[in-house]
Structure formats: structure tokens, C-alpha cells
Amino acid sequence: MTLFNVGVTKLKTTFVLVLSLSLLVGCPAPEKQTIVILKNKFFKCEPSGIIKKKMVTLINNARSFKRKCGLKTFTPAGPIKWNSTLVKAALNHSRDMAKHDFLSHTGSKGSSADKRVKKVGYAWKSVGENISAGSETCEEVVAGWLNSPGHCKNIMNSNFTEIGAACFRNPSSKYGTYWTLVLASPL
């Protein structure tokens, strides 16, 4: 009878390899899984009074500091104030996006931000627009805009002195909530 002298380390390594191989052979290949993202029928908009208070505070806070938006650095900008006429333009666009289930600066009938603002009777020198969808709070929306170079540039644009913002909810739409911020300066 011949005895083989196998070291403890080799024996442990061999055992681990055999165990690993047996586990791999015994386990079926992972199946492909389809992930389904359902529409969030529970998203809601904050009340308009809360939107007014929070948007002015959040945007003025953002404008009070030097900020980099993409490749451009902005110096602090002066504070903005709320304008109820701009709210009408913002609400009209949010409602349009929610009812027709789209997210775009171009309205369902081809309107643009400047035309929507003019339509509600606001005489403007400069106008801009930020949109968002699928968020429930002003904090989420403004944070997203500040992380987007184009939207951030609008917020930091010192030519804009007034804002109006609105959210509209459609639980059967893709995103659930649709937000519009109109920034402008009057003539």
C-alpha cells in the first residue's frame, strides 16, 4: 500500500475547487428577467401656496451663490419675485403636458414659452422656461434643474427677475406630475 503525502494547504485548495465546481455545475444559468416599471398613479403635486413659497425660497437661495452650470460659471444673481400672471402660463403648459402625456418645451399645438407668456398678458423683455416631470416636491424639481446645465443657466440668469411655477397631475400619464417654471423680466 502506498500512502500519498498531501499537504494541508493543497488539500484545502482542492476541496474548495471541487466544491466550487460542483456548485456551478449544479446551479442553472440565471434566467433573463424583464423589469416592468409601472406608471406611478400616486404621484401628486404640492399645493400652489406651498409651490409659491418653496420655489421663491429655493431659487433665490440657488441664485445667492456663485454656481457652475455645465461649463459656465455664474456669479450670484439678484433675488426673483413671484408673479401670478407667469403662474398662469406655467399652469397652462403643465396642464397641456399632463393631459397629452408629453414632456417638451413645445406645446401640443406648437406653442413656445414666449407665446404662452404673451397669451396670458405678460409683457416681457426676456423669458425662459424650465420643465420637469415625475417629481412630487419643489426640492426634487429644483435640484434636478440645478444639475441640468440649461435649466441651471435659466435659474442663474440675472436678467430674470420674476417667476411663476405650477405642477399638474395626471395619474394615467407616463410621469404622473408635470412641472413648469417660467422665468421672465417685464418690459
mmCIF file of C-alpha atoms in Angstrom:
data_model
loop_
_atom_site.group_PDB
_atom_site.id
_atom_site.type_symbol
_atom_site.label_atom_id
_atom_site.label_comp_id
_atom_site.label_asym_id
_atom_site.label_seq_id
_atom_site.Cartn_x
_atom_site.Cartn_y
_atom_site.Cartn_z
ATOM 1 C CA MET A 1 0.000 0.000 0.000
ATOM 2 C CA THR A 2 1.316 3.382 -0.980
ATOM 3 C CA LEU A 3 0.474 6.462 1.006
ATOM 4 C CA PHE A 4 0.450 9.860 -0.579
ATOM 5 C CA ASN A 5 1.629 12.750 1.456
ATOM 6 C CA VAL A 6 -0.618 15.677 0.556
ATOM 7 C CA GLY A 7 -0.089 18.956 2.391
ATOM 8 C CA VAL A 8 -2.979 20.567 4.265
ATOM 9 C CA THR A 9 -2.901 23.670 2.030
ATOM 10 C CA LYS A 10 -3.162 21.603 -1.156
ATOM 11 C CA LEU A 11 -5.979 19.580 0.347
ATOM 12 C CA LYS A 12 -7.932 22.742 1.272
ATOM 13 C CA THR A 13 -7.386 24.238 -2.182
ATOM 14 C CA THR A 14 -8.510 21.035 -3.876
ATOM 15 C CA PHE A 15 -11.602 20.837 -1.660
ATOM 16 C CA VAL A 16 -12.561 24.453 -2.420
ATOM 17 C CA LEU A 17 -12.116 23.914 -6.175
ATOM 18 C CA VAL A 18 -14.187 20.701 -6.168
ATOM 19 C CA LEU A 19 -16.909 22.338 -4.081
ATOM 20 C CA SER A 20 -16.988 25.416 -6.347
ATOM 21 C CA LEU A 21 -17.209 23.316 -9.487
ATOM 22 C CA SER A 22 -19.979 21.174 -8.067
ATOM 23 C CA LEU A 23 -21.951 24.264 -7.122
ATOM 24 C CA LEU A 24 -21.503 25.767 -10.595
ATOM 25 C CA VAL A 25 -22.481 22.556 -12.333
ATOM 26 C CA GLY A 26 -25.468 22.064 -10.034
ATOM 27 C CA CYS A 27 -26.831 25.601 -10.491
ATOM 28 C CA PRO A 28 -28.793 26.508 -13.591
ATOM 29 C CA ALA A 29 -27.789 29.593 -15.591
ATOM 30 C CA PRO A 30 -29.520 32.735 -14.420
ATOM 31 C CA GLU A 31 -32.701 33.479 -16.310
ATOM 32 C CA LYS A 32 -33.193 36.774 -18.083
ATOM 33 C CA GLN A 33 -35.595 38.947 -16.167
ATOM 34 C CA THR A 34 -37.830 41.633 -17.532
ATOM 35 C CA ILE A 35 -38.200 44.629 -15.287
ATOM 36 C CA VAL A 36 -41.508 46.408 -15.656
ATOM 37 C CA ILE A 37 -41.770 49.971 -14.472
ATOM 38 C CA LEU A 38 -45.364 50.836 -13.790
ATOM 39 C CA LYS A 39 -46.757 54.308 -14.080
ATOM 40 C CA ASN A 40 -46.848 55.967 -10.695
ATOM 41 C CA LYS A 41 -50.512 56.735 -10.204
ATOM 42 C CA PHE A 42 -49.750 58.039 -6.720
ATOM 43 C CA PHE A 43 -47.511 60.988 -7.611
ATOM 44 C CA LYS A 44 -49.101 64.233 -6.548
ATOM 45 C CA CYS A 45 -48.366 67.935 -6.762
ATOM 46 C CA GLU A 46 -47.760 70.120 -3.769
ATOM 47 C CA PRO A 47 -50.452 72.771 -3.144
ATOM 48 C CA SER A 48 -49.991 76.006 -5.108
ATOM 49 C CA GLY A 49 -49.337 78.071 -1.966
ATOM 50 C CA ILE A 50 -46.514 75.713 -0.991
ATOM 51 C CA ILE A 51 -45.112 75.799 -4.538
ATOM 52 C CA LYS A 52 -45.064 79.613 -4.428
ATOM 53 C CA LYS A 53 -43.247 79.774 -1.103
ATOM 54 C CA LYS A 54 -40.782 76.975 -1.811
ATOM 55 C CA MET A 55 -39.910 77.948 -5.391
ATOM 56 C CA VAL A 56 -39.098 81.526 -4.462
ATOM 57 C CA THR A 57 -37.004 80.378 -1.493
ATOM 58 C CA LEU A 58 -35.172 77.578 -3.334
ATOM 59 C CA ILE A 59 -34.437 79.632 -6.432
ATOM 60 C CA ASN A 60 -33.359 82.716 -4.504
ATOM 61 C CA ASN A 61 -31.106 80.511 -2.391
ATOM 62 C CA ALA A 62 -29.546 78.985 -5.522
ATOM 63 C CA ARG A 63 -29.071 82.432 -7.087
ATOM 64 C CA SER A 64 -27.377 83.808 -3.961
ATOM 65 C CA PHE A 65 -24.198 81.756 -4.555
ATOM 66 C CA LYS A 66 -21.629 81.502 -7.302
ATOM 67 C CA ARG A 67 -22.616 78.431 -9.332
ATOM 68 C CA LYS A 68 -21.260 76.415 -12.219
ATOM 69 C CA CYS A 69 -23.867 75.371 -14.791
ATOM 70 C CA GLY A 70 -22.187 72.997 -17.201
ATOM 71 C CA LEU A 71 -19.018 74.753 -18.365
ATOM 72 C CA LYS A 72 -20.186 78.270 -17.467
ATOM 73 C CA THR A 73 -19.692 79.823 -14.048
ATOM 74 C CA PHE A 74 -22.280 82.319 -12.838
ATOM 75 C CA THR A 75 -21.787 84.987 -10.202
ATOM 76 C CA PRO A 76 -24.607 85.369 -7.676
ATOM 77 C CA ALA A 77 -27.772 86.821 -9.178
ATOM 78 C CA GLY A 78 -30.302 89.112 -7.542
ATOM 79 C CA PRO A 79 -33.459 87.707 -5.972
ATOM 80 C CA ILE A 80 -36.553 86.941 -8.022
ATOM 81 C CA LYS A 81 -40.141 87.563 -7.032
ATOM 82 C CA TRP A 82 -43.368 85.654 -7.687
ATOM 83 C CA ASN A 83 -45.686 86.759 -10.466
ATOM 84 C CA SER A 84 -49.206 85.338 -10.653
ATOM 85 C CA THR A 85 -49.524 86.031 -14.400
ATOM 86 C CA LEU A 86 -46.462 83.854 -15.042
ATOM 87 C CA VAL A 87 -48.122 81.158 -12.904
ATOM 88 C CA LYS A 88 -50.986 81.080 -15.423
ATOM 89 C CA ALA A 89 -48.563 80.446 -18.298
ATOM 90 C CA ALA A 90 -46.778 77.760 -16.250
ATOM 91 C CA LEU A 91 -50.040 76.060 -15.271
ATOM 92 C CA ASN A 92 -51.335 76.097 -18.840
ATOM 93 C CA HIS A 93 -48.192 74.343 -20.070
ATOM 94 C CA SER A 94 -48.081 71.828 -17.207
ATOM 95 C CA ARG A 95 -51.746 71.001 -17.820
ATOM 96 C CA ASP A 96 -51.107 70.603 -21.563
ATOM 97 C CA MET A 97 -48.165 68.234 -20.975
ATOM 98 C CA ALA A 98 -50.094 66.183 -18.414
ATOM 99 C CA LYS A 99 -53.276 65.863 -20.454
ATOM 100 C CA HIS A 100 -51.437 64.996 -23.685
ATOM 101 C CA ASP A 101 -48.779 62.861 -21.926
ATOM 102 C CA PHE A 102 -45.596 64.502 -23.237
ATOM 103 C CA LEU A 103 -42.604 66.410 -21.882
ATOM 104 C CA SER A 104 -41.393 69.241 -24.118
ATOM 105 C CA HIS A 105 -40.949 72.994 -24.278
ATOM 106 C CA THR A 106 -43.119 72.898 -27.400
ATOM 107 C CA GLY A 107 -46.822 72.716 -26.565
ATOM 108 C CA SER A 108 -49.196 70.135 -28.040
ATOM 109 C CA LYS A 109 -50.353 72.705 -30.606
ATOM 110 C CA GLY A 110 -46.855 74.023 -31.365
ATOM 111 C CA SER A 111 -46.760 76.861 -28.818
ATOM 112 C CA SER A 112 -43.478 78.123 -27.353
ATOM 113 C CA ALA A 113 -42.772 79.604 -23.924
ATOM 114 C CA ASP A 114 -42.691 83.173 -25.227
ATOM 115 C CA LYS A 115 -46.051 82.748 -26.980
ATOM 116 C CA ARG A 116 -47.634 81.170 -23.887
ATOM 117 C CA VAL A 117 -46.403 84.040 -21.706
ATOM 118 C CA LYS A 118 -47.677 86.642 -24.173
ATOM 119 C CA LYS A 119 -51.044 84.844 -24.373
ATOM 120 C CA VAL A 120 -51.663 85.300 -20.613
ATOM 121 C CA GLY A 121 -50.978 89.037 -20.917
ATOM 122 C CA TYR A 122 -47.431 89.371 -19.564
ATOM 123 C CA ALA A 123 -45.354 91.939 -21.450
ATOM 124 C CA TRP A 124 -41.802 90.647 -21.246
ATOM 125 C CA LYS A 125 -38.280 91.810 -22.012
ATOM 126 C CA SER A 126 -36.782 88.326 -21.547
ATOM 127 C CA VAL A 127 -38.384 84.943 -20.901
ATOM 128 C CA GLY A 128 -37.218 81.400 -20.168
ATOM 129 C CA GLU A 129 -38.780 78.122 -19.149
ATOM 130 C CA ASN A 130 -37.792 75.045 -17.156
ATOM 131 C CA ILE A 131 -39.857 71.855 -17.231
ATOM 132 C CA SER A 132 -39.755 68.609 -15.300
ATOM 133 C CA ALA A 133 -41.887 65.525 -14.780
ATOM 134 C CA GLY A 134 -42.265 62.694 -12.318
ATOM 135 C CA SER A 135 -41.353 64.570 -9.136
ATOM 136 C CA GLU A 136 -43.551 65.371 -6.177
ATOM 137 C CA THR A 137 -41.749 68.202 -4.395
ATOM 138 C CA CYS A 138 -40.241 71.549 -5.282
ATOM 139 C CA GLU A 139 -36.980 70.415 -3.695
ATOM 140 C CA GLU A 140 -36.715 67.451 -6.090
ATOM 141 C CA VAL A 141 -37.578 69.583 -9.107
ATOM 142 C CA VAL A 142 -35.197 72.453 -8.345
ATOM 143 C CA ALA A 143 -32.361 70.027 -7.515
ATOM 144 C CA GLY A 144 -32.874 68.388 -10.908
ATOM 145 C CA TRP A 145 -32.843 71.746 -12.677
ATOM 146 C CA LEU A 146 -29.651 72.802 -10.917
ATOM 147 C CA ASN A 147 -27.999 69.582 -12.136
ATOM 148 C CA SER A 148 -29.034 70.293 -15.741
ATOM 149 C CA PRO A 149 -26.774 72.903 -17.404
ATOM 150 C CA GLY A 150 -29.526 74.562 -19.483
ATOM 151 C CA HIS A 151 -32.063 74.704 -16.665
ATOM 152 C CA CYS A 152 -29.385 75.868 -14.232
ATOM 153 C CA LYS A 153 -28.429 78.707 -16.622
ATOM 154 C CA ASN A 154 -32.048 79.878 -16.633
ATOM 155 C CA ILE A 155 -32.145 79.914 -12.827
ATOM 156 C CA MET A 156 -28.852 81.811 -12.615
ATOM 157 C CA ASN A 157 -29.687 84.282 -15.404
ATOM 158 C CA SER A 158 -29.632 87.684 -13.717
ATOM 159 C CA ASN A 159 -31.863 89.110 -16.475
ATOM 160 C CA PHE A 160 -34.796 87.174 -15.000
ATOM 161 C CA THR A 161 -36.446 88.986 -12.102
ATOM 162 C CA GLU A 162 -39.813 87.211 -11.794
ATOM 163 C CA ILE A 163 -41.048 83.626 -11.804
ATOM 164 C CA GLY A 164 -44.247 81.652 -11.857
ATOM 165 C CA ALA A 165 -44.384 77.889 -11.363
ATOM 166 C CA ALA A 166 -47.039 75.209 -11.448
ATOM 167 C CA CYS A 167 -47.483 71.464 -11.259
ATOM 168 C CA PHE A 168 -50.309 69.498 -12.848
ATOM 169 C CA ARG A 169 -51.138 65.863 -12.100
ATOM 170 C CA ASN A 170 -52.481 63.193 -14.425
ATOM 171 C CA PRO A 171 -52.321 59.743 -12.800
ATOM 172 C CA SER A 172 -52.862 57.972 -16.125
ATOM 173 C CA SER A 173 -49.910 59.701 -17.812
ATOM 174 C CA LYS A 174 -46.367 58.374 -18.103
ATOM 175 C CA TYR A 175 -44.837 60.607 -15.415
ATOM 176 C CA GLY A 176 -47.807 61.444 -13.194
ATOM 177 C CA THR A 177 -46.742 65.035 -12.466
ATOM 178 C CA TYR A 178 -45.652 67.785 -14.847
ATOM 179 C CA TRP A 179 -43.859 70.936 -13.689
ATOM 180 C CA THR A 180 -43.251 74.237 -15.437
ATOM 181 C CA LEU A 181 -41.232 77.209 -14.217
ATOM 182 C CA VAL A 182 -41.483 80.415 -16.226
ATOM 183 C CA LEU A 183 -38.744 82.963 -15.642
ATOM 184 C CA ALA A 184 -39.049 86.459 -17.064
ATOM 185 C CA SER A 185 -38.388 90.139 -16.756
ATOM 186 C CA PRO A 186 -41.134 92.646 -17.543
ATOM 187 C CA LEU A 187 -40.918 95.429 -20.106
#
